[in-house]
Short mmCIF file of C-alpha atoms in Angstrom, two decimals:
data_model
loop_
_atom_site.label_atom_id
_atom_site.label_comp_id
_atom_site.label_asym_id
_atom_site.label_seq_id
_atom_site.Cartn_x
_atom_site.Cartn_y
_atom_site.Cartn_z
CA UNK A 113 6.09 -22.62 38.52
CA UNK A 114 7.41 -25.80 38.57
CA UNK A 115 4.20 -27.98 39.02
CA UNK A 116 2.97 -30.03 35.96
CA UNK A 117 -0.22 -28.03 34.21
CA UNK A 118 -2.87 -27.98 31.73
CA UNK A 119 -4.05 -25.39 29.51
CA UNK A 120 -7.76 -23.74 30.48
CA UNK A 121 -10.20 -25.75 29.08
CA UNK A 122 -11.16 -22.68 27.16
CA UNK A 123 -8.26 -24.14 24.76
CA UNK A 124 -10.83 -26.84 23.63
CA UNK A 125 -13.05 -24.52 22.40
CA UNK A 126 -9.78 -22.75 20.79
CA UNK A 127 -8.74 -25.26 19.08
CA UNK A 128 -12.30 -26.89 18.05
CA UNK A 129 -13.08 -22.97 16.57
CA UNK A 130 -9.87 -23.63 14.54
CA UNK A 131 -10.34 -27.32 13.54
CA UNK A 132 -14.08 -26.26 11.79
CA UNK A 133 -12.25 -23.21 10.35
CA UNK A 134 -10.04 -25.10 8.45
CA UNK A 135 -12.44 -27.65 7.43
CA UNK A 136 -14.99 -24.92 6.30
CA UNK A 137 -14.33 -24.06 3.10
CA UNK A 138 -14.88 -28.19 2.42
CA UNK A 139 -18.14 -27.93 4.46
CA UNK A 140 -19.60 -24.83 2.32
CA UNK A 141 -18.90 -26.84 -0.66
CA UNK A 142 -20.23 -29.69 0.45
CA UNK A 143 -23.48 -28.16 1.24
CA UNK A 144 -23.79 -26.53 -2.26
CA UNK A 145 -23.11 -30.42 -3.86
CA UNK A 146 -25.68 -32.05 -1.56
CA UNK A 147 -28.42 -29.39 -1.26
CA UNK A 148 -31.13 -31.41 -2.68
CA UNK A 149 -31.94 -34.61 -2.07
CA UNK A 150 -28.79 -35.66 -0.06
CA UNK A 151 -29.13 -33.09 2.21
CA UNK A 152 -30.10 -34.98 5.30
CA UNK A 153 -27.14 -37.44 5.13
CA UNK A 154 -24.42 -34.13 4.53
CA UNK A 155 -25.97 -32.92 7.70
CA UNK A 156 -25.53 -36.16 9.43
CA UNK A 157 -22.05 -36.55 8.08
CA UNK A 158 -21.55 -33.30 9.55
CA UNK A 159 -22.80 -34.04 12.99
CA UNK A 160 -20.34 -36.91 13.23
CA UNK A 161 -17.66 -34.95 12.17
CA UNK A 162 -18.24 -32.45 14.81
CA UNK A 163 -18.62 -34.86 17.35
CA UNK A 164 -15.25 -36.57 16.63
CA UNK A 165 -13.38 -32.96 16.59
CA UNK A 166 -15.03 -32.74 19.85
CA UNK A 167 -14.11 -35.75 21.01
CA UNK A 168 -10.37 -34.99 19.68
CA UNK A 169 -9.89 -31.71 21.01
CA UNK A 170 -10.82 -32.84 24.32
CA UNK A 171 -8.30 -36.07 24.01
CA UNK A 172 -5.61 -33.13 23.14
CA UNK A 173 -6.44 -31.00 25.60
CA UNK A 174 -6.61 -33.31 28.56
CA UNK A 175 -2.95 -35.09 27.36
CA UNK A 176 -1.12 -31.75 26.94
CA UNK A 177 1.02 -30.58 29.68
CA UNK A 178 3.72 -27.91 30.28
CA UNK A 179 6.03 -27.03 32.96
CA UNK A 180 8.72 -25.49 33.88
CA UNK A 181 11.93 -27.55 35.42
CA UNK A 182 15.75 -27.49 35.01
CA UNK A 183 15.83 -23.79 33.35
CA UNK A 184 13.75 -25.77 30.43
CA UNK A 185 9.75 -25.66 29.46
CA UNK A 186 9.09 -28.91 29.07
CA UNK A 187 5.39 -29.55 27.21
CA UNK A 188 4.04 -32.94 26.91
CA UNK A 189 1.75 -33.82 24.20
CA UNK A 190 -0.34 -36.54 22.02
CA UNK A 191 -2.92 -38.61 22.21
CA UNK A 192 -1.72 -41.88 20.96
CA UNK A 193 1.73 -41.25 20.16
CA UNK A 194 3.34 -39.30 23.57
CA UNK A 195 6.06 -35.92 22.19
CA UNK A 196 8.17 -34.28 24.68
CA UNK A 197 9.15 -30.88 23.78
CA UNK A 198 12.23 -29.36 26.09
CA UNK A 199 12.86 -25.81 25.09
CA UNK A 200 15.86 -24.34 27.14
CA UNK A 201 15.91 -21.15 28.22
CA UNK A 202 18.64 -19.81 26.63
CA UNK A 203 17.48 -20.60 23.70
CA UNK A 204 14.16 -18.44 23.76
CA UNK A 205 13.80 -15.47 21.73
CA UNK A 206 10.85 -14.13 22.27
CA UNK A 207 7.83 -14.94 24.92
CA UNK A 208 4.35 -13.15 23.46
CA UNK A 209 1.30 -12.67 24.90
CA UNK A 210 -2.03 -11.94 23.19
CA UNK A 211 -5.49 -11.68 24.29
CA UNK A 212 -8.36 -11.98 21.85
CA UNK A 213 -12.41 -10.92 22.84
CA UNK A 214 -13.02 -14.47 24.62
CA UNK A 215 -9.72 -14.17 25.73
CA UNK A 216 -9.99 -10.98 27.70
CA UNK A 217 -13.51 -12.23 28.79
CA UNK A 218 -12.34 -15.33 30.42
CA UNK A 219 -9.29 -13.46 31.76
CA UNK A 220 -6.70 -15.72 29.66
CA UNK A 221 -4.05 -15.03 27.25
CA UNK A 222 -2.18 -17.15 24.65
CA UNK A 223 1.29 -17.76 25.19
CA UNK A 224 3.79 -17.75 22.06
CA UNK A 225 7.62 -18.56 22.52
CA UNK A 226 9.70 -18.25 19.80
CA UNK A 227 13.49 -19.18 19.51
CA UNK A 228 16.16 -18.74 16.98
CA UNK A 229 15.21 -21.60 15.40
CA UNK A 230 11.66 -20.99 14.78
CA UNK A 231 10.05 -21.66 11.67
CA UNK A 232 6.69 -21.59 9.98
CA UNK A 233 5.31 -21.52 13.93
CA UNK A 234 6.05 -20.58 17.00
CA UNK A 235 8.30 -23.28 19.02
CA UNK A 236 5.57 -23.42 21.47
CA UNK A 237 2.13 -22.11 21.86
CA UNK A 238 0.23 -22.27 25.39
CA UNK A 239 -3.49 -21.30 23.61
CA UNK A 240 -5.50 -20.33 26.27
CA UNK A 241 -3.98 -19.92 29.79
CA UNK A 242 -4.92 -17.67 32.88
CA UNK A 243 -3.64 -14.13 32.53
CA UNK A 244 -1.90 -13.65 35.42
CA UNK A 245 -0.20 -17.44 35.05
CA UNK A 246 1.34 -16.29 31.57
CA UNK A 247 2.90 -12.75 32.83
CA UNK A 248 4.36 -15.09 35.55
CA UNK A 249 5.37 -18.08 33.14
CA UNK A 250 6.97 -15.27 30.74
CA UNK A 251 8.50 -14.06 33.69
CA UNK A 252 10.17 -17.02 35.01
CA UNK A 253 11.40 -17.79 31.33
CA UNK A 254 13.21 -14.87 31.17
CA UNK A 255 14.83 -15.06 34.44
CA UNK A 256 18.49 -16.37 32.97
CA UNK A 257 18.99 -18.59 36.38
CA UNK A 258 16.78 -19.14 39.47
CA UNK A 259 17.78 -16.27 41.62
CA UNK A 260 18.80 -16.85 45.59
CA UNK A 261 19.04 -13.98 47.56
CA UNK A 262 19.97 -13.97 51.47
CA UNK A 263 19.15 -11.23 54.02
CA UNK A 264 22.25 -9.49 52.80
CA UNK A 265 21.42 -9.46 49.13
CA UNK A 266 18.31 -8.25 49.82
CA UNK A 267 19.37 -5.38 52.14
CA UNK A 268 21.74 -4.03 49.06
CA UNK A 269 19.02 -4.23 46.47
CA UNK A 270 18.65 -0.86 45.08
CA UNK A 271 14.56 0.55 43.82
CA UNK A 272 13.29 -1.09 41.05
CA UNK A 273 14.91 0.80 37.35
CA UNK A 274 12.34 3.25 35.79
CA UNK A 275 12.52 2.00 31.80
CA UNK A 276 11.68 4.57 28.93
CA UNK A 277 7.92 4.20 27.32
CA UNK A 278 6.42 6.04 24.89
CA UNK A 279 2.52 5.84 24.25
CA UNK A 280 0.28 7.16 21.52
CA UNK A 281 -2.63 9.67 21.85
CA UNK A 282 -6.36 9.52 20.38
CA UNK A 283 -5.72 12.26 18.05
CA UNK A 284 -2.52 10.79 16.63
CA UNK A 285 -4.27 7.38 16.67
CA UNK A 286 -7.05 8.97 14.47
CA UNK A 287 -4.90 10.71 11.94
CA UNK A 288 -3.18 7.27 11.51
CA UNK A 289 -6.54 5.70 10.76
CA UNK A 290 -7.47 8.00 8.46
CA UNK A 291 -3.86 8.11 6.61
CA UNK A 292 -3.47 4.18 6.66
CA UNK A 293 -4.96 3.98 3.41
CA UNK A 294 -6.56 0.52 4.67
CA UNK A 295 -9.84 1.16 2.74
CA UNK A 296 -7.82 -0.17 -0.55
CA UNK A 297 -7.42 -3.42 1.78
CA UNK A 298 -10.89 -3.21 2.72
CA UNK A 299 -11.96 -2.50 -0.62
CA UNK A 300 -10.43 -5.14 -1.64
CA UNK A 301 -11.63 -8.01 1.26
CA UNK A 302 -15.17 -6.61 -0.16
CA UNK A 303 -15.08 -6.94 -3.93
CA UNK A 304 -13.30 -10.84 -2.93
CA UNK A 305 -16.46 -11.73 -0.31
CA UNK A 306 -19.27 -10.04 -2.62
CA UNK A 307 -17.47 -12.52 -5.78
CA UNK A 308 -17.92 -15.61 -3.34
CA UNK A 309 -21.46 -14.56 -2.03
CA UNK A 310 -22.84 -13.84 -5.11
CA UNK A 311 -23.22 -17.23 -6.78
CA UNK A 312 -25.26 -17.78 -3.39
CA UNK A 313 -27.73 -14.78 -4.47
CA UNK A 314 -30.51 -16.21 -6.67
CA UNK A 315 -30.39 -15.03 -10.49
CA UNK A 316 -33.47 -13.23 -10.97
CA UNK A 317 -33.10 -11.42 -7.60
CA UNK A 318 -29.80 -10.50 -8.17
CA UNK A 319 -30.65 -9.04 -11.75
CA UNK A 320 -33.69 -7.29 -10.42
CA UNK A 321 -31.17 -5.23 -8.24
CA UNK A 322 -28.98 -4.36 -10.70
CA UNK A 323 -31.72 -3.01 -13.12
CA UNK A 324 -33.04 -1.39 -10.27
CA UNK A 325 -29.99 -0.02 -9.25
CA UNK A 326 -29.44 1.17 -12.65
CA UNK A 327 -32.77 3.11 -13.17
CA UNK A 328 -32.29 5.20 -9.96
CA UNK A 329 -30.08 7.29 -12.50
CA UNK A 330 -26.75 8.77 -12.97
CA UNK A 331 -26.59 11.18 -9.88
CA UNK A 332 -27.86 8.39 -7.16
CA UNK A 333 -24.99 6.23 -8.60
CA UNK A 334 -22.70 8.72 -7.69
CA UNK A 335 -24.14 9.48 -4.47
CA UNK A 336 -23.99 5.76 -3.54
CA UNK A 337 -20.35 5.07 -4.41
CA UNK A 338 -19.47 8.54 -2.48
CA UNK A 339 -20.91 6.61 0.77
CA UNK A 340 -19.78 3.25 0.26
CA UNK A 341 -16.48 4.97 -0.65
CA UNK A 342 -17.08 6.94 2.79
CA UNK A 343 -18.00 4.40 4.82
CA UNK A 344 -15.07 2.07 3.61
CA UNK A 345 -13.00 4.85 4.90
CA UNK A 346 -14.71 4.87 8.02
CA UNK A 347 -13.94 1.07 8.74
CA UNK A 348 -10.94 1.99 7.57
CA UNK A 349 -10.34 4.24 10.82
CA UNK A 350 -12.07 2.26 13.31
CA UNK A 351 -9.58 -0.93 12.14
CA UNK A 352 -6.38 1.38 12.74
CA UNK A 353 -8.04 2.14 15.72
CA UNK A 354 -8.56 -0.78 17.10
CA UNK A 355 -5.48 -2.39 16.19
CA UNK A 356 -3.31 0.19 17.84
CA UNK A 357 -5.49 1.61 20.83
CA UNK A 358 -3.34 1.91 23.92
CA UNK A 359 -0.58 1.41 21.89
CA UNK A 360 2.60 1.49 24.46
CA UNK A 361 6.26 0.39 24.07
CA UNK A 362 8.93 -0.11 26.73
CA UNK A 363 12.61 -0.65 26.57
CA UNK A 364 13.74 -2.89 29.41
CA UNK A 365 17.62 -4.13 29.89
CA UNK A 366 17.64 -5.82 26.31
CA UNK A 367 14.38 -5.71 24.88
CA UNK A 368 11.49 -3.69 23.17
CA UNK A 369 7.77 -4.88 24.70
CA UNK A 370 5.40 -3.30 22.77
CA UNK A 371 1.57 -3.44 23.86
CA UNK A 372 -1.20 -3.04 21.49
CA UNK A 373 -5.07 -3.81 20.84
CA UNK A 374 -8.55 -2.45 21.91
CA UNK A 375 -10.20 -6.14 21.11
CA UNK A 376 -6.93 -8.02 20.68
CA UNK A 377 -4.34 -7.35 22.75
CA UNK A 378 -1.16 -8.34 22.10
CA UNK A 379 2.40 -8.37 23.96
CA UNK A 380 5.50 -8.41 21.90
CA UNK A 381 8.71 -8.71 22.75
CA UNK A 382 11.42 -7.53 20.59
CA UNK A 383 15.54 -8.19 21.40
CA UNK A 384 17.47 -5.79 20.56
CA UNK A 385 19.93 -8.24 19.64
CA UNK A 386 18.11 -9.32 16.80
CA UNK A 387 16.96 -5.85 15.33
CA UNK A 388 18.95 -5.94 11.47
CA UNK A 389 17.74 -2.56 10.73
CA UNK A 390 15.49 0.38 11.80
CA UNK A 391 13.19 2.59 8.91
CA UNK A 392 11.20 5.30 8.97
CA UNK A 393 8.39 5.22 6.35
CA UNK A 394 6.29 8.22 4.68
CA UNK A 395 3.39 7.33 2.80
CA UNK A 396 2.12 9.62 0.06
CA UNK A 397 -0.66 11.14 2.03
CA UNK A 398 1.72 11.29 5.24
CA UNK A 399 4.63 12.80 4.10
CA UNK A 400 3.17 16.28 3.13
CA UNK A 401 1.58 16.01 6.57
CA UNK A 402 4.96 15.73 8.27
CA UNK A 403 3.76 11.89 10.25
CA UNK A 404 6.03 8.57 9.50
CA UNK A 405 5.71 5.43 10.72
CA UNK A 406 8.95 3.71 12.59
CA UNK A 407 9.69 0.11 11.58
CA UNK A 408 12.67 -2.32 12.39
CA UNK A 409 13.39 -5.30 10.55
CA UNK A 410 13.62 -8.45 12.85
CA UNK A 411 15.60 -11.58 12.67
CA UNK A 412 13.89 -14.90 13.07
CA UNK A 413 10.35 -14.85 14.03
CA UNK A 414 7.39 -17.17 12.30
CA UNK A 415 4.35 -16.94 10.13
CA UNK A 416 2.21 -16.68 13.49
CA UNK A 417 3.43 -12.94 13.93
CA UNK A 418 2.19 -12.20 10.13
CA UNK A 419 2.99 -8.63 9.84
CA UNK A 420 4.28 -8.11 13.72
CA UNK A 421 7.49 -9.21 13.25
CA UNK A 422 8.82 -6.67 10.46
CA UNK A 423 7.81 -4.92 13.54
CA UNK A 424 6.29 -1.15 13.73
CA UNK A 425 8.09 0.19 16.26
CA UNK A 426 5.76 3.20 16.47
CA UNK A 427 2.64 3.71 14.47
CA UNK A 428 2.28 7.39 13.80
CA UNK A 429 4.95 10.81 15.23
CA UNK A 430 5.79 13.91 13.68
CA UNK A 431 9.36 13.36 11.23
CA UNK A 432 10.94 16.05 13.93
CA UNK A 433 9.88 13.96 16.83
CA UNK A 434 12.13 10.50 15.41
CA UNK A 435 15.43 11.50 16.61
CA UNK A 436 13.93 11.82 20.16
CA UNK A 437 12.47 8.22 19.78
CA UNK A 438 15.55 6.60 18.78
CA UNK A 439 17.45 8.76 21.00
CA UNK A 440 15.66 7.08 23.45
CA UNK A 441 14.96 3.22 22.68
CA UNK A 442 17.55 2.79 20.14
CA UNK A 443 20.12 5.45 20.73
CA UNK A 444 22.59 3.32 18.52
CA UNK A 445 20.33 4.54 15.16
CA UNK A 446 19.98 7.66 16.41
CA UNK A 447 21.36 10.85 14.18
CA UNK A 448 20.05 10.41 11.29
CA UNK A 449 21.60 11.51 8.22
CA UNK A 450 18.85 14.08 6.25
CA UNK A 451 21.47 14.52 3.47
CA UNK A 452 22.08 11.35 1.56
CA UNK A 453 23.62 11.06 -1.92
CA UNK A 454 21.63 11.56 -4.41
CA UNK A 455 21.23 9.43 -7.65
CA UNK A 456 22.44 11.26 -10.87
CA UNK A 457 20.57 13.58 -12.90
CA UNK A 458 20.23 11.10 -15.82
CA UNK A 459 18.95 8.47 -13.96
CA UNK A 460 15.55 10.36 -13.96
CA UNK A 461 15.01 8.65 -17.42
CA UNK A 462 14.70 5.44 -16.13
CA UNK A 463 12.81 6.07 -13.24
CA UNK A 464 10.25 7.87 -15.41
CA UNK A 465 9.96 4.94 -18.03
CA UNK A 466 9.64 2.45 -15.26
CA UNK A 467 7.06 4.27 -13.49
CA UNK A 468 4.88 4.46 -16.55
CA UNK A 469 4.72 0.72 -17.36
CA UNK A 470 1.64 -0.11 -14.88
CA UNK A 471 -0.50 2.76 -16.77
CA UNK A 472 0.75 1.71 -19.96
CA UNK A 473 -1.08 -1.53 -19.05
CA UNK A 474 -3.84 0.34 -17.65
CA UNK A 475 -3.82 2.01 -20.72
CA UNK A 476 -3.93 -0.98 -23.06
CA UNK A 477 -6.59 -2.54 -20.96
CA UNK A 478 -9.21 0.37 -21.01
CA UNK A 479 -8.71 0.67 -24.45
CA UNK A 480 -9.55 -3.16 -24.97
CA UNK A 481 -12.72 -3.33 -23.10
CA UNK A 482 -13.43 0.11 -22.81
CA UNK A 483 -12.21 2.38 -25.88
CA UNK A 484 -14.59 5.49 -25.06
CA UNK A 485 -13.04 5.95 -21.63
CA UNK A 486 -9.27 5.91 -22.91
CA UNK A 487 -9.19 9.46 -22.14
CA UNK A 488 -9.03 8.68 -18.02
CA UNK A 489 -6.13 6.14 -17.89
CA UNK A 490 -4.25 8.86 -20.45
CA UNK A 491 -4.56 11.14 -17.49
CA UNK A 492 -3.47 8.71 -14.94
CA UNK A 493 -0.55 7.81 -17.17
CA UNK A 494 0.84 11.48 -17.88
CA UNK A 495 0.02 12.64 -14.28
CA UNK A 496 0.30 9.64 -12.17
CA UNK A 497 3.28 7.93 -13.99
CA UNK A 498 5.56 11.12 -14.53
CA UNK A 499 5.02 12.12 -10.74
CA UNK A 500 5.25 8.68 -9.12
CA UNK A 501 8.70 8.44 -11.41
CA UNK A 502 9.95 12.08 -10.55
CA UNK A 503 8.98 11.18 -6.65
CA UNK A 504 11.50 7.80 -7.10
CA UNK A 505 14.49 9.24 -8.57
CA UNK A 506 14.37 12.73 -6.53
CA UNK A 507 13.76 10.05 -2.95
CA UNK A 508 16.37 7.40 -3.92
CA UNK A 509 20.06 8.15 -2.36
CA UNK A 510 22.38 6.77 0.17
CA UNK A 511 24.82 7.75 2.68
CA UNK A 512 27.91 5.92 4.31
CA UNK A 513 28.49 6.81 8.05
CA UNK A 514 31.77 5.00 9.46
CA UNK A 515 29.79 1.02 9.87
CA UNK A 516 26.34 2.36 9.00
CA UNK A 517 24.57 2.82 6.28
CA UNK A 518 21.54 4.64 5.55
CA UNK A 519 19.30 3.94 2.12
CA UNK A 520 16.54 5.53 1.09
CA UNK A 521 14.16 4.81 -1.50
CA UNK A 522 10.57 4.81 -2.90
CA UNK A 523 8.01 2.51 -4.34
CA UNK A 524 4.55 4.07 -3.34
CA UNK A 525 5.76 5.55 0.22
CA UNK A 526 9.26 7.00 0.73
CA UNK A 527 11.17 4.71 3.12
CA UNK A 528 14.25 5.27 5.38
CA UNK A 529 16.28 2.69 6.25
CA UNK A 530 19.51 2.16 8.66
CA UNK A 531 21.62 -0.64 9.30
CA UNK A 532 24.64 -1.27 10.15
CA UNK A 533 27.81 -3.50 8.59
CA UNK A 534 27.30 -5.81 10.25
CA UNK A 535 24.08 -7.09 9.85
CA UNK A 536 24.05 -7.29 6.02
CA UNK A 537 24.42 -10.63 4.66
CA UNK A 538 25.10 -10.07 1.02
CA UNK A 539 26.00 -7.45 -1.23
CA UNK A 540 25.43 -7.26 -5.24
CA UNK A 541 26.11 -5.28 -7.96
CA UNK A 542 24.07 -5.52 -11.14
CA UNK A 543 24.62 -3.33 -14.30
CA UNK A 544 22.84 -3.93 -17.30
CA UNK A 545 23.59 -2.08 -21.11
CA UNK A 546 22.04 0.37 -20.74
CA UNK A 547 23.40 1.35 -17.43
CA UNK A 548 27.36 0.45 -18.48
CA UNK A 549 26.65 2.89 -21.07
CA UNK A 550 25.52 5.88 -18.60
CA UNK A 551 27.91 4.49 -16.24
CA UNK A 552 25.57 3.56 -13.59
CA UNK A 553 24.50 0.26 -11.69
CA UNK A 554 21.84 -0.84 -8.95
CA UNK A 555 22.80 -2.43 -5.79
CA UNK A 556 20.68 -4.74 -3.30
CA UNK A 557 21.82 -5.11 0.15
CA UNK A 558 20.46 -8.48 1.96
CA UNK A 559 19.71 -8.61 5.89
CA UNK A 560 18.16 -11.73 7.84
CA UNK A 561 14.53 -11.10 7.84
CA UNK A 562 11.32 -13.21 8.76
CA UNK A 563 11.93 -16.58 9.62
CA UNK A 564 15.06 -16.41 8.35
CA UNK A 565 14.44 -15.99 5.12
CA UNK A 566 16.27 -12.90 3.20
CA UNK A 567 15.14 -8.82 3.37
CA UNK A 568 16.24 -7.18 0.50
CA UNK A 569 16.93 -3.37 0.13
CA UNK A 570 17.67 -2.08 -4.19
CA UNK A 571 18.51 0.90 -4.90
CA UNK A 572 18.65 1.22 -8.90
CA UNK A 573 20.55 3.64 -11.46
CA UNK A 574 23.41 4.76 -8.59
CA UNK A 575 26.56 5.99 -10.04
CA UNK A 576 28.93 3.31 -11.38
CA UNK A 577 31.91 5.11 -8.48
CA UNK A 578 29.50 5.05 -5.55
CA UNK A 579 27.92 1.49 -6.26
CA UNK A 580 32.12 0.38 -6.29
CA UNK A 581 32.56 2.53 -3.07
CA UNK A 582 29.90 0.42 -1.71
CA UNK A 583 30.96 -2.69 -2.78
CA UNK A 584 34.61 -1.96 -1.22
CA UNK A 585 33.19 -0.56 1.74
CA UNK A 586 31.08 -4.08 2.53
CA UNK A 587 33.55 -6.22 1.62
CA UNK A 588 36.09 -4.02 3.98
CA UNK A 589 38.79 -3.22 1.30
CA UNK A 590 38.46 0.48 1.78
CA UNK A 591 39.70 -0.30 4.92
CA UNK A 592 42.78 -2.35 3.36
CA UNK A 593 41.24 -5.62 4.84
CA UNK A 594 42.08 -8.86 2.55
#
C-alpha cells in the first residue's frame, strides 16, 4: 500500500451529512425568524448554502490524499492552502475501525489513528474507505518494519499463534440491557426533545391534549406512565443491545481489539502499554444479581472515542467469572484482593450526612412548590439517603499488595479499581476539622486518563495511620527510598 489514494467518494456525502449537522441548529432558527413573509428568500439562502457545501466537500474530497511510504502515513490535504500530515509509525497508538449503517452498506469503514499525542481528535481520520483496504492499511501500520523473508525464513515459520477471545451471549447481552439503567438516559433525551418540540406544537392544540389527557382520569394516567415507563425500558434494552451485539475481544502480542455493534460496528484497539488501571463495577441493580461490568482506564485517546476510551473491557460476567478474564487478557491484575481495609466505624457519620444532602434539597424543593406531597421526598430522604450512605461507608476500603493497589469505593454503583505504582501520577492528602479531630483524612490518587487529562480516584474519612501508610508507600519511603 504504497500508491497515492483517495477516500470513497461516499466521504462527500460523510462529510456534507456533517457540515448541515452542524449548521442545523442555525437553519431551524432561521426558519422560525423568517416563516412569514421572508420565507422564500430563507429558502433560497438555503439552497445556496447547500450548493456551496456541496461544492466544498467535493473540492476536499478530490484534494485529500493518503499513503503509506517510508514507515510514515503521509495524508495530503486542502483546497487552497496544501497541509502535509506525516505520522510515523512508531508513533501510532491506536488504528480504529468503525462501520456505521451506510457504512456497512457500501462495504466501507472509517479509519481513526490515534497517537500519544492526540488531542481533542484523532491524529488522522480516513472517513469512508473500502473495508477490506482499512484491515489492510491498519495492518501495514502496525507492521513495526517492512518484513523480507527468503525461502529459508519462510521454511522455519512456525503456524500462525492462536490468541485468547472471549465473546458475549444473547442472554447475558439481554440481562445487561435490562440492568443498564439507560432508560434514565433515555428519559432524559425525551423530556430535552419534547421541551424543544413543543414551542413547535400550536397553543390551542397542545392545551386541548392536556385537558384531554387530564379528563381520561386518575387510573388511565397511571396506566399511561406504566407504558411509557415500559416502553422506555424497552428502548432501553434494544440500545444495550445493539451497542454490544457480537461483542468480542482478543488479546494479540500487545494489544486488546475489541469488536462491537449490531448497526455500528466498531474496532478498537487497546495497548496494553497504556492501560493505567483495570475496575470492576457493580451497579445497584447488578450487584445483588452477582453481574459487573470490567473497565480499564486508558492513557491518551481523544474526544472522538467519547465513552470508548475509559474502555469497557467486558460488558456484563458473573463477579466469580473476573479472575478467569483477567487471568486470561490481563494476567498482571489478576488475584484480586476480596478483603480490603475497611474505613473506621465512625466514619459512617459522615457518609450518612453526605448522602442525605441531595434529598435534603429534594426535600426543600417539594416543599416549595409542592407542600402537600412533602410526605414522598421524607421517604426518599430516610430510606434512600440512610441506605445510599450505609452502602458508601460499608463499600469504601483499600488494600496495599507489594506495587499495587486496589481501591474500592461507591457513589451510585460499587466500583473496584487496581493499579499499580507506577502509573499514579499524584498523591494527596486532605484532612479537614472535623476529620483531625476523629483522626481521619481522605486521599485522591491521580492516573493519566482521557486525552491526557487527569483520572481521579477519593476515597474519604480513611484512618489518619493508613492515609500516612499510603502516602509513604507512594512516595517510596516505606521502602527507605530518599
Amino acid at each position: 500500500m504504497f500508491e497515492t489514494k483517495r477516500l470513497h467518494p461516499a466521504a462527500i456525502i460523510f462529510n456534507l451529512i456533517k457540515t448541515v449537522r452542524e449548521f442545523l441548529f442555525a437553519i431551524i432558527l432561521g426558519f422560525i425568524t423568517f416563516r412569514d413573509e421572508s420565507l422564500v428568500y430563507f429558502v433560497l439562502i438555503v439552497a445556496g448554502l447547500l450548493v456551496i457545501f456541496i461544492t466544498g466537500n467535493v473540492l476536499t474530497w478530490y484534494r485529500y490524499t493518503y499513503r503509506v511510504e517510508d514507515n510514515e502515513l503521509r495524508i495530503e490535504y486542502g483546497v487552497f492552502i496544501r497541509k502535509k500530515r506525516y505520522i510515523s509509525k512508531n508513533r501510532i497508538q491506536s488504528i480504529d475501525l468503525t462501520s456505521g449503517v451506510i457504512h456497512r452498506i457500501l462495504k466501507l469503514t472509517k479509519v481513526q489513528i490515534e497517537t500519544a499525542g492526540t488531542g481533542m481528535s484523532a491524529e488522522a481520520s480516513l472517513s469512508a474507505v473500502k473495508l477490506a483496504e482499512g484491515e489492510a492499511l491498519r495492518q501495514e501500520l502496525k507492521t513495526g518494519r517492512t518484513q523480507q523473508a527468503d525461502k529459508g525464513d519462510i521454511a522455519e515459520e512456525s503456524a500462525e499463534p492462536i490468541y485468547p477471545s472471549d465473546t458475549i451471549c444473547f442472554k447475558r447481552l439481554f440481562i445487561a440491557g435490562t440492568t443498564s439503567g439507560g432508560i434514565g438516559v433515555i428519559m432524559a433525551l425525551a423530556v430535552a426533545a419534547f421541551s424543544e418540540l413543543e414551542q413547535f406544537i400550536p397553543d390551542s392544540f397542545y392545551d386541548n391534549t392536556v385537558e384531554w389527557v387530564i379528563g381520561l382520569g386518575f387510573i388511565f394516567m397511571i396506566v399511561l406512565t406504566v407504558f411509557l415507563l415500559l416502553l422506555l425500558w424497552l428502548l432501553g434494552i434494544a440500545g444495550t443491545m445493539i451497542k454490544y451485539g457480537n461483542f468480542t475481544i482478543t488479546k494479540n502480542d500487545q494489544e486488546l481489539l475489541i469488536t462491537r455493534g449490531l448497526l455500528e460496528k466498531k474496532q478498537l484497539t487497546i495497548p496494553l502499554r497504556r492501560i493505567q488501571a483495570v475496575g470492576i463495577q457493580e451497579s445497584m441493580i447488578r450487584q445483588p444479581l452477582g453481574y459487573v461490568t470490567v473497565f480499564a482506564e486508558i492513557a491518551g485517546g481523544s474526544m472522538d472515542k467519547g465513552e470508548d476510551f475509559s474502555s469497557i473491557l467486558f460488558p456484563i460476567m458473573k463477579r466469580d467469572e473476573v479472575e478467569e478474564f483477567l487471568g486470561t487478557f490481563l494476567p498482571e491484575y489478576s488475584g484480586i484482593q476480596s478483603e480490603l481495609t475497611p474505613l473506621p466505624k465512625r466514619a459512617r457519620k459522615f457518609y450518612l450526612m453526605r448522602s442525605m444532602i441531595p434529598f435534603l434539597l429534594i426535600v426543600a424543593a417539594v416543599g416549595i412548590f409542592f407542600p402537600t406531597f412533602i410526605w414522598a421526598p421524607l421517604i426518599l430522604l430516610l430510606v434512600g439517603g440512610l441506605v445510599l450512605g450505609w452502602l458508601r461507608h460499608k463499600d469504601g476500603g483499600f488494600s496495599l499488595e507489594g506495587t499495587r493497589l486496589t481501591i474500592r469505593h461507591r457513589v451510585l454503583s460499587r466500583n473496584t479499581i487496581m493499579m499499580y505504582h507506577k502509573r499514579i501520577q499524584a498523591f494527596e492528602k486532605k484532612q479537614h476539622k472535623l476529620q483531625k479531630v476523629q483522626q481521619m483524612a481522605s486521599m485522591r490518587l491521580s492516573i493519566v486518563g482521557k486525552m491526557g487529562a487527569g483520572t481521579h480516584f477519593t476515597i474519604k474519612d480513611l484512618e489518619e495511620t493508613h492515609t500516612d501508610e499510603l502516602s509513604d508507600w507512594y512516595s517510596l519511603r516505606s521502602q527507605g527510598s530518599n
